[in-house]
Amino acid sequence: MNKHLLCSLAITACGAASAQSSVTLFGVVDTYLQVGSGSVADRSQLASGGTGGSRLGFRGVEDLGGGLSASFWLEAGLLTDNGSGGTTSTNNQTSGSAGGGGLTFSRRSTVSLSNSVGELRLGRDYSVAYYNRFEFDPFGNSGVAASQAYASALTGPIPTRVSNGIMYFLPSNLGGVYGVVQYYLGENLRNAAATEKDGNGGGLRLGYKAGPLNVAFSTTRTQYASTAATGDITSTNLGGRYDIGAFTAMGGYYREKVGTLAGLTGKGYQLGGIYRVGAGEIKAQWSTYKTTAAGTPQSDKVSLGYVHYLSKRTSLYGAYGHVKNRGGAAAALNGAVTGANQASSGFDLGVRHTF
Amino acid sequence: MNKHLLCSLAITACGAASAQSSVTLFGVVDTYLQVGSGSVADRSQLASGGTGGSRLGFRGVEDLGGGLSASFWLEAGLLTDNGSGGTTSTNNQTSGSAGGGGLTFSRRSTVSLSNSVGELRLGRDYSVAYYNRFEFDPFGNSGVAASQAYASALTGPIPTRVSNGIMYFLPSNLGGVYGVVQYYLGENLRNAAATEKDGNGGGLRLGYKAGPLNVAFSTTRTQYASTAATGDITSTNLGGRYDIGAFTAMGGYYREKVGTLAGLTGKGYQLGGIYRVGAGEIKAQWSTYKTTAAGTPQSDKVSLGYVHYLSKRTSLYGAYGHVKNRGGAAAALNGAVTGANQASSGFDLGVRHTF
Amino acid sequence: MNKHLLCSLAITACGAASAQSSVTLFGVVDTYLQVGSGSVADRSQLASGGTGGSRLGFRGVEDLGGGLSASFWLEAGLLTDNGSGGTTSTNNQTSGSAGGGGLTFSRRSTVSLSNSVGELRLGRDYSVAYYNRFEFDPFGNSGVAASQAYASALTGPIPTRVSNGIMYFLPSNLGGVYGVVQYYLGENLRNAAATEKDGNGGGLRLGYKAGPLNVAFSTTRTQYASTAATGDITSTNLGGRYDIGAFTAMGGYYREKVGTLAGLTGKGYQLGGIYRVGAGEIKAQWSTYKTTAAGTPQSDKVSLGYVHYLSKRTSLYGAYGHVKNRGGAAAALNGAVTGANQASSGFDLGVRHTF
């Protein structure tokens, strides 16, 4: 069989001679054993993305001269335990689910123009409200140990990413200030229906990074027709990290609201850290989340993990999480089922390989 | 993160030392704002492929010696506004839709053997009736300004491409004459059912290209059981272009018929041109289409556009279209909805990047 | 259009300077005309994979030092006749079908750690019961001439591959002994339901290869709730091949059982060979399969084929198969339909190109 290798050597060659035009193939294969236990039922699974989503992507950049560049980024989510892909939303509403489990550039699908005043980016990308969730979580919002500080259930079909997005990113030369403004379209007919603006939304994120410090604030609002059951979804959060030698402290505050008037509100906090020791990282986190639903359901979680780096590209990892529920909450970990006010725990054991 | 670059430098190296065997990664990311207005409802969307479909593909060629070569081409359609892929048809009938929005080599999936007497190509590829539609349309049959000279609604599940195709292409050394004969299979059981030949079909295209002139004729017929509602679909067209300095004139005639006897017939014309000025192209087109349905519905369209090339690979573009309806027609642009005999208009604003 | 070539030249460069880290793009485009006839209905199709599944894949290996390496393998099935992809199962049960016809890494999706004591592999891969079916079938278990020695119908949703697999492969330095142990998860909730273990399973394969000889034994068992209709599926087989100059003899025995007590059992045999002559291979096979269902249905098949290699990467092929049925069996070839105890035959004619 004829092989077509794309090797590290090529980077140097391209970097030196032709930096102005390149296409990069990249990916992550992160597969792990995921075990969860709860008061109702336990579950064991082989799963994907224990320390960050498995993926396959193509990206490139072209130097257009005069400080201007064009770039693209196509990144598909993978479930490496079974080979299927992810799904995306064509319209930021539940009606727009697409992909059907085939390979889909659900993680990112963008084209950009960039120069010294910033980057204009079009397509599907993270919701600006999502960055803080993984940047300031020692576990990168992945696996059994991920922060419990917010609830996807409250954020509707766009907890993580938005389609049909128009983004402007601040340039990187602002003395540590960074930021992005995002607008996205629900693409419904403007026909005077109550739901004609569903899926439209926008947000902004502003941060400051200098030396050991990195802090960022973000807020978004997605429009949904305000009926008894639903309504506009707003999500606001503030997170930060601070390096002290081999230790990094992290924390975040999250607030979500569904319905503009007497809606349901959820609030969460997280506090954690990473301690680098030898070729490894020890991680720990405490997080909590409660909503204004009947009974004021609340879940508190402790997480512990260790990542051992076999190389820059490959690591082994283990993680543990334990969640306690009260006020009627029934949060469960790793696919287990637990009863109201009962605890749940789980652990992950996996390998992550990037290319 | 380790990067695997596939850079332009590699082309030279491969081209010189190993031209007889190569695999190429290629793609288009074309994302645009699409706004449409009609008498019933307007719509704004972020969309994909304003100046030609977004895509990701792999293709390669192997020199087998003695003038013979083998090649393959796998090209997937992309909706870069949301990261989803396209769909295909497994059997050239509506029952055969596959892909589900995941990445699918819906644009082309072929293997070929070529030598000096032509190319034998197997798989999914353009219907021969489709080439003229984009080669002789200044807007490449894409976006709001695309020709209105035919109706996909009349051409059933294979307006653009066919699956299970067996194609023979004339060689390129015939003094400007080019052509292709195509046969495709519906793959139904031969069980004496009325529909046993549904999706079977074939066609041919013949053209002549020399100096500033390029003209081509094509005709296809796809079999569907002739009931009151449907019947065989025939599509015939003739198109051409002529270069006069910086200007290229284009035109085409299209005729479609559903049902072999007293079927529904549609006819269309288009006339347009491209004017190259500096790093840009100004495009304009007039097109019209009418059918033999009750009331003789007819739609007339004017289109105007501009493409600005930032490089060979990257361009910015804008386009405008306006359609008038009569005889009960209700053609609308860019996802808007318009009433019978009402007008509709729309514009596109986008960026296209190829790799 | 800018091309990004990945050529053979790159192999040498990478192999010499950076063997410790590489990513390989690979694929097969195998497209063929498939004609079948039976007593009830005939069928003609353009199909994919007549001599082994069409595919597109990415794989890579990283040298971690000290004899340890990490690797990944993502391989998607393709239907090159129409551009669609395959499906996978997320849970080794029929409920877990995913992929929807989009590109899916349904053939293999694994990450591995390897050293001198073997390879640990996680993800989706062949069921260990499947290797013998194609390694000891002259036709590689593909196309009209494939062995009739077992029935996919009996092996449920995992006749070929398993998801959520944990595999251990023996190292290659055991004097010709090779083997793999495999365990896989159905991932159901452990909730005391009768079906809670459905899709769980495991198996092993042991072989010996030395000089002209290669033999292997495998056995697997997948758990399904034992009701009247179903039950655990066990599959056991033994196969081998022996080279005598230009001739290779092949044979195999297959036994499948559904239900642990009074279940349905199927048994099959195959005997065949490959004769290498010039740039070609002549192949022949006889196979038979019968089950314990009412009437003791049995199917006997003769197969004949020829592959002509235009190069190491490209071949043309033809194959013929004829199956006779008795005891109520109605096995039919190439999509035809035949009546109980009636014969069916078919032929393939295709081209295979690998990259």
Coordinates of N, CA, C and O in Angstrom, one line a residue, chain C residues 232-293:
Chain C
D232 N -27.7 -15.1 23.5 CA -26.3 -14.8 23.3 C -25.9 -15.4 21.9 O -26.4 -16.4 21.5
I233 N -25.0 -14.6 21.3 CA -24.5 -15.0 20.0 C -23.0 -15.5 20.1 O -22.2 -14.7 20.6
T234 N -22.8 -16.7 19.8 CA -21.4 -17.2 19.8 C -20.9 -17.5 18.4 O -21.7 -17.9 17.5
S235 N -19.7 -17.2 18.1 CA -19.2 -17.4 16.8 C -17.7 -18.0 16.9 O -16.9 -17.4 17.6
T236 N -17.5 -19.1 16.3 CA -16.2 -19.8 16.4 C -15.8 -20.2 15.0 O -16.6 -20.7 14.2
N237 N -14.5 -20.0 14.7 CA -14.1 -20.4 13.4 C -12.6 -20.8 13.4 O -11.8 -20.4 14.3
L238 N -12.2 -21.5 12.4 CA -10.8 -22.0 12.2 C -10.5 -21.9 10.8 O -11.2 -22.4 9.9
G239 N -9.3 -21.2 10.4 CA -9.0 -21.1 9.0 C -7.5 -21.2 8.8 O -6.7 -21.1 9.8
G240 N -7.1 -21.4 7.6 CA -5.7 -21.5 7.3 C -5.4 -21.3 5.8 O -6.3 -21.3 5.0
R241 N -4.2 -21.1 5.5 CA -3.7 -21.0 4.1 C -2.3 -21.6 4.0 O -1.6 -21.6 5.0
Y242 N -2.0 -22.1 2.8 CA -0.7 -22.7 2.7 C -0.2 -22.4 1.2 O -0.9 -22.6 0.3
D243 N 1.0 -21.9 1.2 CA 1.6 -21.5 -0.2 C 2.4 -22.6 -0.7 O 3.2 -23.2 -0.1
I244 N 2.1 -22.9 -2.0 CA 2.9 -23.9 -2.8 C 3.3 -23.3 -4.1 O 2.5 -23.3 -5.0
G245 N 4.4 -22.7 -4.1 CA 4.9 -21.9 -5.3 C 3.9 -20.8 -5.6 O 3.6 -20.0 -4.8
A246 N 3.4 -20.8 -6.8 CA 2.5 -19.8 -7.3 C 1.1 -20.0 -6.8 O 0.2 -19.2 -7.1
F247 N 0.8 -21.0 -6.1 CA -0.5 -21.4 -5.6 C -0.7 -21.2 -4.1 O 0.2 -21.6 -3.4
T248 N -1.8 -20.7 -3.7 CA -2.1 -20.6 -2.3 C -3.4 -21.3 -2.0 O -4.4 -20.9 -2.6
A249 N -3.4 -22.4 -1.2 CA -4.6 -23.0 -0.8 C -5.2 -22.4 0.4 O -4.4 -22.0 1.3
M250 N -6.5 -22.3 0.5 CA -7.2 -21.7 1.7 C -8.4 -22.5 2.1 O -9.1 -23.1 1.3
G251 N -8.7 -22.5 3.4 CA -9.8 -23.2 3.9 C -10.3 -22.6 5.2 O -9.5 -22.0 5.9
G252 N -11.6 -22.9 5.5 CA -12.1 -22.5 6.8 C -13.3 -23.2 7.3 O -14.1 -23.7 6.4
Y253 N -13.5 -23.2 8.6 CA -14.7 -23.8 9.2 C -15.3 -22.8 10.1 O -14.6 -22.1 10.9
Y254 N -16.6 -22.6 10.0 CA -17.3 -21.5 10.8 C -18.5 -22.1 11.5 O -19.3 -22.9 10.9
R255 N -18.7 -21.7 12.7 CA -19.9 -22.2 13.5 C -20.4 -21.0 14.3 O -19.7 -20.3 15.0
E256 N -21.7 -20.8 14.2 CA -22.4 -19.7 14.9 C -23.6 -20.3 15.6 O -24.3 -21.2 15.1
K257 N -23.9 -19.7 16.7 CA -25.0 -20.1 17.5 C -25.7 -18.9 18.1 O -25.1 -18.0 18.7
V258 N -27.1 -18.9 18.0 CA -27.8 -17.8 18.7 C -28.7 -18.5 19.7 O -29.5 -19.4 19.5
G259 N -28.6 -18.0 21.0 CA -29.3 -18.6 22.1 C -28.4 -19.6 22.7 O -27.9 -20.5 22.1
T260 N -28.3 -19.6 24.0 CA -27.4 -20.4 24.7 C -27.8 -21.9 24.9 O -27.0 -22.8 25.0
L261 N -29.2 -22.1 24.9 CA -29.6 -23.4 25.2 C -30.1 -24.1 23.9 O -29.3 -24.7 23.2
A262 N -31.4 -23.9 23.6 CA -31.9 -24.6 22.4 C -31.9 -23.6 21.2 O -32.9 -23.5 20.5
G263 N -30.8 -23.0 21.0 CA -30.7 -21.9 20.0 C -30.5 -22.4 18.6 O -30.5 -23.6 18.3
L264 N -30.5 -21.5 17.7 CA -30.3 -21.8 16.3 C -28.8 -21.9 16.0 O -28.0 -21.0 16.4
T265 N -28.4 -22.9 15.3 CA -26.9 -23.1 15.0 C -26.7 -23.1 13.5 O -27.5 -23.7 12.7
G266 N -25.7 -22.4 13.0 CA -25.3 -22.5 11.6 C -23.8 -23.0 11.5 O -23.0 -22.6 12.4
K267 N -23.6 -23.8 10.5 CA -22.2 -24.3 10.2 C -21.8 -24.1 8.8 O -22.7 -24.3 7.9
G268 N -20.6 -23.8 8.5 CA -20.2 -23.6 7.1 C -18.7 -24.0 6.9 O -17.9 -24.1 7.9
Y269 N -18.4 -24.3 5.7 CA -17.1 -24.7 5.3 C -16.7 -23.9 4.0 O -17.6 -23.5 3.2
Q270 N -15.5 -23.7 3.8 CA -15.0 -23.1 2.5 C -13.7 -23.7 2.1 O -12.9 -24.1 3.0
L271 N -13.4 -23.8 0.8 CA -12.2 -24.3 0.3 C -11.9 -23.6 -1.0 O -12.8 -23.5 -1.8
G272 N -10.7 -23.0 -1.0 CA -10.4 -22.2 -2.2 C -8.9 -22.0 -2.4 O -8.1 -22.6 -1.7
G273 N -8.6 -21.2 -3.5 CA -7.2 -21.0 -3.7 C -7.0 -19.8 -4.7 O -7.9 -19.4 -5.3
I274 N -5.8 -19.4 -4.7 CA -5.3 -18.3 -5.5 C -4.1 -18.8 -6.3 O -3.2 -19.4 -5.8
Y275 N -4.1 -18.6 -7.7 CA -3.0 -19.0 -8.5 C -2.5 -17.7 -9.2 O -3.2 -17.0 -9.9
R276 N -1.2 -17.4 -8.9 CA -0.6 -16.2 -9.4 C 0.0 -16.5 -10.8 O 0.8 -17.4 -10.9
V277 N -0.4 -15.7 -11.8 CA 0.1 -16.0 -13.1 C 0.3 -14.6 -13.8 O -0.6 -13.8 -14.0
G278 N 1.6 -14.3 -14.1 CA 2.0 -13.0 -14.6 C 1.6 -11.9 -13.7 O 1.8 -11.9 -12.5
A279 N 0.9 -10.9 -14.3 CA 0.4 -9.7 -13.5 C -1.0 -10.0 -12.9 O -1.7 -9.0 -12.5
G280 N -1.4 -11.3 -12.9 CA -2.8 -11.5 -12.5 C -2.9 -12.6 -11.4 O -1.9 -13.3 -11.1
E281 N -4.1 -12.8 -10.9 CA -4.4 -13.8 -10.0 C -5.7 -14.5 -10.4 O -6.7 -13.8 -10.6
I282 N -5.7 -15.8 -10.5 CA -6.9 -16.5 -10.7 C -7.4 -17.1 -9.4 O -6.6 -17.6 -8.6
K283 N -8.7 -16.9 -9.1 CA -9.2 -17.3 -7.8 C -10.4 -18.2 -7.9 O -11.2 -18.0 -8.8
A284 N -10.5 -19.2 -7.0 CA -11.7 -20.1 -7.1 C -12.0 -20.5 -5.6 O -11.1 -20.5 -4.8
Q285 N -13.3 -20.8 -5.4 CA -13.7 -21.2 -4.1 C -15.0 -22.0 -4.1 O -15.9 -21.7 -4.9
W286 N -15.1 -22.9 -3.2 CA -16.4 -23.6 -3.0 C -16.7 -23.4 -1.5 O -15.8 -23.5 -0.6
S287 N -18.0 -23.1 -1.2 CA -18.4 -22.9 0.2 C -19.8 -23.4 0.4 O -20.6 -23.5 -0.6
T288 N -20.1 -23.7 1.6 CA -21.4 -24.2 2.0 C -21.8 -23.8 3.4 O -20.9 -23.6 4.2
Y289 N -23.1 -23.6 3.6 CA -23.6 -23.2 4.9 C -24.9 -23.8 5.1 O -25.8 -23.8 4.3
K290 N -25.2 -24.3 6.3 CA -26.5 -24.8 6.7 C -26.8 -24.5 8.1 O -25.9 -24.4 8.9
T291 N -28.1 -24.3 8.4 CA -28.5 -24.0 9.8 C -29.5 -25.0 10.3 O -30.0 -25.9 9.5
T292 N -29.7 -25.0 11.6 CA -30.7 -25.9 12.2 C -32.1 -25.5 12.2 O -33.0 -26.0 12.9
A293 N -32.4 -24.4 11.4 CA -33.8 -23.9 11.3 C -34.6 -25.0 10.6 O -34.1 -26.0 10.0

